[in-house]
Short mmCIF file of C-alpha atoms in Angstrom, two decimals:
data_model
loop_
_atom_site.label_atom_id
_atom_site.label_comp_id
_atom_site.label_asym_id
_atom_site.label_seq_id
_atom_site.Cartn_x
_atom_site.Cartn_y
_atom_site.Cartn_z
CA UNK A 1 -123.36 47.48 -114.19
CA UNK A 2 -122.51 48.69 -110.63
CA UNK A 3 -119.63 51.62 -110.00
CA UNK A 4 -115.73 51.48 -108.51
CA UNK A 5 -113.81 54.49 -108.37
CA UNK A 6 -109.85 54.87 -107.41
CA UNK A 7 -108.47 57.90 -106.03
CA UNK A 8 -106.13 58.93 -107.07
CA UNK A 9 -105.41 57.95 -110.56
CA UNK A 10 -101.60 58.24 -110.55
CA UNK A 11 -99.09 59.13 -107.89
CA UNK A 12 -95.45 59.70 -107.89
CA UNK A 13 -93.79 59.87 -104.46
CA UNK A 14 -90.32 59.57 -103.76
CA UNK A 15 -88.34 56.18 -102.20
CA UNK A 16 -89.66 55.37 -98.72
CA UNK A 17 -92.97 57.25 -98.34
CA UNK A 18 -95.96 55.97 -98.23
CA UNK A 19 -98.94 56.05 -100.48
CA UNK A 20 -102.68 55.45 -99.72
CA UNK A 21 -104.95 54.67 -102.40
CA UNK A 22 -108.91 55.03 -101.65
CA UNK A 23 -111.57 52.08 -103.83
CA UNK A 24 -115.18 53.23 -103.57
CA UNK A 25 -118.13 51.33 -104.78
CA UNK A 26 -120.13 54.01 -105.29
CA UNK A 27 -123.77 52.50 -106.18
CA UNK A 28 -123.55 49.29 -103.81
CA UNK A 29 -122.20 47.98 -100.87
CA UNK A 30 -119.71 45.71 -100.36
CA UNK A 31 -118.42 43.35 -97.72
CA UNK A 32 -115.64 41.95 -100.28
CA UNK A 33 -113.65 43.71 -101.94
CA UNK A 34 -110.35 42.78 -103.75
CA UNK A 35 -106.95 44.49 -104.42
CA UNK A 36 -104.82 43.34 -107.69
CA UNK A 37 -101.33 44.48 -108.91
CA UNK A 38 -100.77 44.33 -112.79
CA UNK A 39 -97.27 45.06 -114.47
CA UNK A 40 -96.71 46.06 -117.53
CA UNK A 41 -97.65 43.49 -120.23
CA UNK A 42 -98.84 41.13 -117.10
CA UNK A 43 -102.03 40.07 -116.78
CA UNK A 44 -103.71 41.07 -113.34
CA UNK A 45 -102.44 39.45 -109.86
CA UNK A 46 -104.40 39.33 -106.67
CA UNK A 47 -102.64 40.88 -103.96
CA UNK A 48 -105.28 40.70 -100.80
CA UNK A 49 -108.85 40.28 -100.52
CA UNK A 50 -110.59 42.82 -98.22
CA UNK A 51 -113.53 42.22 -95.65
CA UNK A 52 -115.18 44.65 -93.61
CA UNK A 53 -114.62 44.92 -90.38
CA UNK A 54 -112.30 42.37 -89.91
CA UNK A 55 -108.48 41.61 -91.53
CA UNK A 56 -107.60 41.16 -94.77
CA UNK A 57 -106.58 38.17 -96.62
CA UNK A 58 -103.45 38.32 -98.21
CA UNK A 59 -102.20 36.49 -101.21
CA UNK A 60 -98.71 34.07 -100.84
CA UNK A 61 -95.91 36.20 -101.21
CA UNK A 62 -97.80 39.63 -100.68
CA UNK A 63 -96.02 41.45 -97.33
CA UNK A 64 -98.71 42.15 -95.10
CA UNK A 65 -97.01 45.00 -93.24
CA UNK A 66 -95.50 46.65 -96.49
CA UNK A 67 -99.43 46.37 -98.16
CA UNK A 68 -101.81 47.47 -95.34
CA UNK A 69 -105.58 47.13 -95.80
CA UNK A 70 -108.08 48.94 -94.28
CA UNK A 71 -111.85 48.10 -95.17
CA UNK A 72 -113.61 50.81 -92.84
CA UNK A 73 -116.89 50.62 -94.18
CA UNK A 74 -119.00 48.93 -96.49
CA UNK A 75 -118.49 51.24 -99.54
CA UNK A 76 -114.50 52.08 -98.91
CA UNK A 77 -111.51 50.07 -98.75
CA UNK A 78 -107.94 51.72 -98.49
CA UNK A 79 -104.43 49.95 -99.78
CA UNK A 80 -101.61 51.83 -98.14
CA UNK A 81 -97.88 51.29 -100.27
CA UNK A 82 -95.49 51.81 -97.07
CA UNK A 83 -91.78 52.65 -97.38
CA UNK A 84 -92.42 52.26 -101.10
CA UNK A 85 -89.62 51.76 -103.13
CA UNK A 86 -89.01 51.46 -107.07
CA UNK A 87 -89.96 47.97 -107.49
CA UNK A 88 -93.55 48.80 -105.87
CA UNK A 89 -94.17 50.95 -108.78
CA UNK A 90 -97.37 49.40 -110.58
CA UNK A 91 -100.76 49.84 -111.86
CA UNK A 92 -102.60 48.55 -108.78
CA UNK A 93 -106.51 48.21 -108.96
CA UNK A 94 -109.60 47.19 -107.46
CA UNK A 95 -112.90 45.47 -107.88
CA UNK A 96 -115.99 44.83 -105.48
CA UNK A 97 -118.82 42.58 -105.93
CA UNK A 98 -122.81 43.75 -105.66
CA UNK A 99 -124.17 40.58 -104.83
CA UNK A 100 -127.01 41.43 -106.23
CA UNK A 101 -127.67 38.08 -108.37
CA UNK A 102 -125.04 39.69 -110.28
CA UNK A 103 -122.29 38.23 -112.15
CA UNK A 104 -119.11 39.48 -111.65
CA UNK A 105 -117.25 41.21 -109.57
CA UNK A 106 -116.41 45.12 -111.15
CA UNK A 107 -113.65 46.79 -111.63
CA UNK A 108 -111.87 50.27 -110.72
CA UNK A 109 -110.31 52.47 -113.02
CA UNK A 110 -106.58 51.91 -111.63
CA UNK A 111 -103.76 53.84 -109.91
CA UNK A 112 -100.41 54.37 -111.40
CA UNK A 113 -98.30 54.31 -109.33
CA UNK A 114 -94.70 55.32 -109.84
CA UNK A 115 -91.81 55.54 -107.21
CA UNK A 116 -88.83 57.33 -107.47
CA UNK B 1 -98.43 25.34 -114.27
CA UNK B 2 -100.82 28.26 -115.47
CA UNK B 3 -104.27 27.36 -114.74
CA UNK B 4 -105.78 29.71 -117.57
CA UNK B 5 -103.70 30.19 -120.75
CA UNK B 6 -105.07 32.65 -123.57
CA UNK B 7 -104.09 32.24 -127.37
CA UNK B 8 -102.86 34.31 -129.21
CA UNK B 9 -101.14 36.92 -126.52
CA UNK B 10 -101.63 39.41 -129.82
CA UNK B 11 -103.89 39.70 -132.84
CA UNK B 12 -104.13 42.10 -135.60
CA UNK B 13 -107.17 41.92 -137.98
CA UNK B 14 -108.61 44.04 -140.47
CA UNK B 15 -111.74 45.56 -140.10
CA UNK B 16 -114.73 43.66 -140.96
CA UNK B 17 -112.69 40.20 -140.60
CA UNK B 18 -114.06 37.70 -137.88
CA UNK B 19 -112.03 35.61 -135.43
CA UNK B 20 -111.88 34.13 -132.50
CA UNK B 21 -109.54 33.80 -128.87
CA UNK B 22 -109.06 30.99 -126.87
CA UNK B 23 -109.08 30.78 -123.05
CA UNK B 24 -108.10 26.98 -121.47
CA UNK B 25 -107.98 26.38 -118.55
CA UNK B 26 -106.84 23.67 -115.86
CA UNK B 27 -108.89 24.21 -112.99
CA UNK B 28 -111.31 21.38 -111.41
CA UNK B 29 -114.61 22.83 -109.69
CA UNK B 30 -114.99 25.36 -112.10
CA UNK B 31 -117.13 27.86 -111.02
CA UNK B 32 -117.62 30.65 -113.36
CA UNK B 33 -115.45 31.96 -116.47
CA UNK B 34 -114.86 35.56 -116.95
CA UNK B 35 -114.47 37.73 -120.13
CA UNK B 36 -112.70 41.58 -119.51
CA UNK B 37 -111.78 44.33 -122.10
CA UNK B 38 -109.32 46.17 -120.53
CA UNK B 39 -108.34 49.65 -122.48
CA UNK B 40 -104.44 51.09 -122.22
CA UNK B 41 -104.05 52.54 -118.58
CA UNK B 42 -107.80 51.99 -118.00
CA UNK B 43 -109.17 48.92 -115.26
CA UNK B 44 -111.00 45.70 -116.57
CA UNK B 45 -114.65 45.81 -117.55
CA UNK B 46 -117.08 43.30 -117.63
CA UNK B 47 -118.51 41.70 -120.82
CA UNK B 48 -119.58 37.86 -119.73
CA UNK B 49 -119.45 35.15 -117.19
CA UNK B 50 -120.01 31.60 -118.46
CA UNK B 51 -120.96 28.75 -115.63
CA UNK B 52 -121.48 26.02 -117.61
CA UNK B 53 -120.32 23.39 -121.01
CA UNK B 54 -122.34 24.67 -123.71
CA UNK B 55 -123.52 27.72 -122.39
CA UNK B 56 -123.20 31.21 -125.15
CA UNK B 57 -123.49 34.85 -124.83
CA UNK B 58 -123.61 37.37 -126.90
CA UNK B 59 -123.21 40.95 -126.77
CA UNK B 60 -122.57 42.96 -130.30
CA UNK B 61 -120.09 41.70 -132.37
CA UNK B 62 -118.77 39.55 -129.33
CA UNK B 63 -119.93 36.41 -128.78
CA UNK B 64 -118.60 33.79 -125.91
CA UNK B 65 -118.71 30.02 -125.45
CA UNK B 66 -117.82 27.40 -122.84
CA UNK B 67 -116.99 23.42 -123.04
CA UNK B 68 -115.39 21.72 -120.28
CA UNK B 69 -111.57 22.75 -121.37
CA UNK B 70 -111.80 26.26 -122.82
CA UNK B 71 -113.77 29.40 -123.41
CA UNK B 72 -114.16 31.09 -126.93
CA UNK B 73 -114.19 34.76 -127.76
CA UNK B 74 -115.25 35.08 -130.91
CA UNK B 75 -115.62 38.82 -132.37
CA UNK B 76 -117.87 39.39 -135.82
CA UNK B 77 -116.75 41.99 -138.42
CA UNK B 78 -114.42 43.55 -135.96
CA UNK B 79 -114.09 47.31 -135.83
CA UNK B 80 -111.24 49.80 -135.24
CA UNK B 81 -113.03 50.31 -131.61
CA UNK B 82 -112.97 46.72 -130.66
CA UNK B 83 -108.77 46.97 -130.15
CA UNK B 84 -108.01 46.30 -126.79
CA UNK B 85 -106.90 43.40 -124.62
CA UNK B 86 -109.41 40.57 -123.49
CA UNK B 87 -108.85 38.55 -120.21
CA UNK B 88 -110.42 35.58 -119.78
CA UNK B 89 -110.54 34.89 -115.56
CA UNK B 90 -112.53 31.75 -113.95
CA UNK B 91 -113.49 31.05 -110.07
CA UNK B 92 -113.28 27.74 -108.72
CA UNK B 93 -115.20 25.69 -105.91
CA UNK B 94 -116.29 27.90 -103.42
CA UNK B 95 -113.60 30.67 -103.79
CA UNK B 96 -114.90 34.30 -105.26
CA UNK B 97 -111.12 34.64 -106.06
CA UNK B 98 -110.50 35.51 -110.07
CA UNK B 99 -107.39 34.16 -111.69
CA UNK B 100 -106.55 35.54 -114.64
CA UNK B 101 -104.90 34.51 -117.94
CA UNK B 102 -101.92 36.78 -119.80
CA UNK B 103 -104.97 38.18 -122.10
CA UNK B 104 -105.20 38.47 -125.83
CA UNK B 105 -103.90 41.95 -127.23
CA UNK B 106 -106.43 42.81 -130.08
CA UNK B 107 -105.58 45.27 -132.51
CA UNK B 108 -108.16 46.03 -135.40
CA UNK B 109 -107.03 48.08 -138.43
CA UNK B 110 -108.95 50.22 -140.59
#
């Protein structure tokens, strides 16, 4: 399999902060990679899709400005939470595909996220 | 309209007794179908894709199969370690985009 990590792995930051989480495949590169949001009991929702050097693609109904995506190079893509407030808190995580005549695209551990 | 519906949402076994989940799905194009366990707190990991009717994989006690509606999990002489929740995701057309079903809470007893 190929290797995502998440830093960090939970965060608790007060009402209108903002939070940056880091997704690094760490054994590959990748042009793609892909933000999701998953509540409790929920199955997984994508939120954005991330390309390198160029915008992201958001998902219908997924605030742009609130969720900003930053895929600086090919092994690191950032999600920034801005002026997070309770209803943001989540588990939010991240996968990136190989392309390497693999099959799947591979998943990050998560980041908890909780906003007081 | 969900476009990938998993049955049973939970299911408890007893170790050593086989069974299987369903994944359906609505989707035309299909591309590829996905199988995830995904631990308590932990992110999704990989266990099959399936791209085609009548195509099977197996990996341990897990073994996966496709036909043009639904997708088949089907776990032999389960153990206590096999508890967890399966997703079942597919792709469509020419989209790498995953959608994902509710998932299937497994919980094996000793």
């Amino acid at each position: 399999g190929a290797v995502v990590s998440q830093h960090p792995s939970r965060v608790i930051c007060k009402s209108g902060t903002s939070v940056k989480i880091e997704c690094r495949s760490l054994d590959f590169q990748a042009t793609t990679m892909f933000w999701y949001r998953q509540f409790p009991k929920q199955s997984l929702m994508l939120m954005a899709t991330s390309n390198e050097g160029s915008k992201a693609t958001y998902e219908q109904g997924v605030e742009k400005d609130k969720f900003l995506i930053n895929h600086a190079s090919l092994t690191l893509s950032t999600l920034t939470v801005t002026s997070a407030h309770p209803e943001d808190s989540s588990f939010y995580i991240c996968s990136a595909d190989p392309r390497r005549g693999g099959e799947t695209q591979y998943f990050g551990p998560g980041t908890r996220l909780l906003v007081l | 309209e969900d476009q990938v519906t998993q049955s049973p949402e939970a299911l408890r076994l007893q170790e050593g007794e086989s069974s299987s989940l369903n994944c359906s799905y609505t989707v035309s194009g299909l591309r590829g179908l996905f199988w995830y366990r995904q631990d308590p707190g932990k992110g999704p990991e990989f266990l099959f894709t399936l791209y085609s009717a009548g195509e099977e994989k197996e990996k341990e006690r897990l073994k996966a199969t496709l036909t043009k509606k639904e997708s088949f999990l089907h776990i032999t002489a389960p153990k206590p370690e096999d508890s967890a929740t399966y997703l079942c995701a597919v792709t469509q057309g020419g989209s790498e985009k995953l959608v994902f079903g509710k998932g299937t809470k497994l919980t094996v007893n000793p």
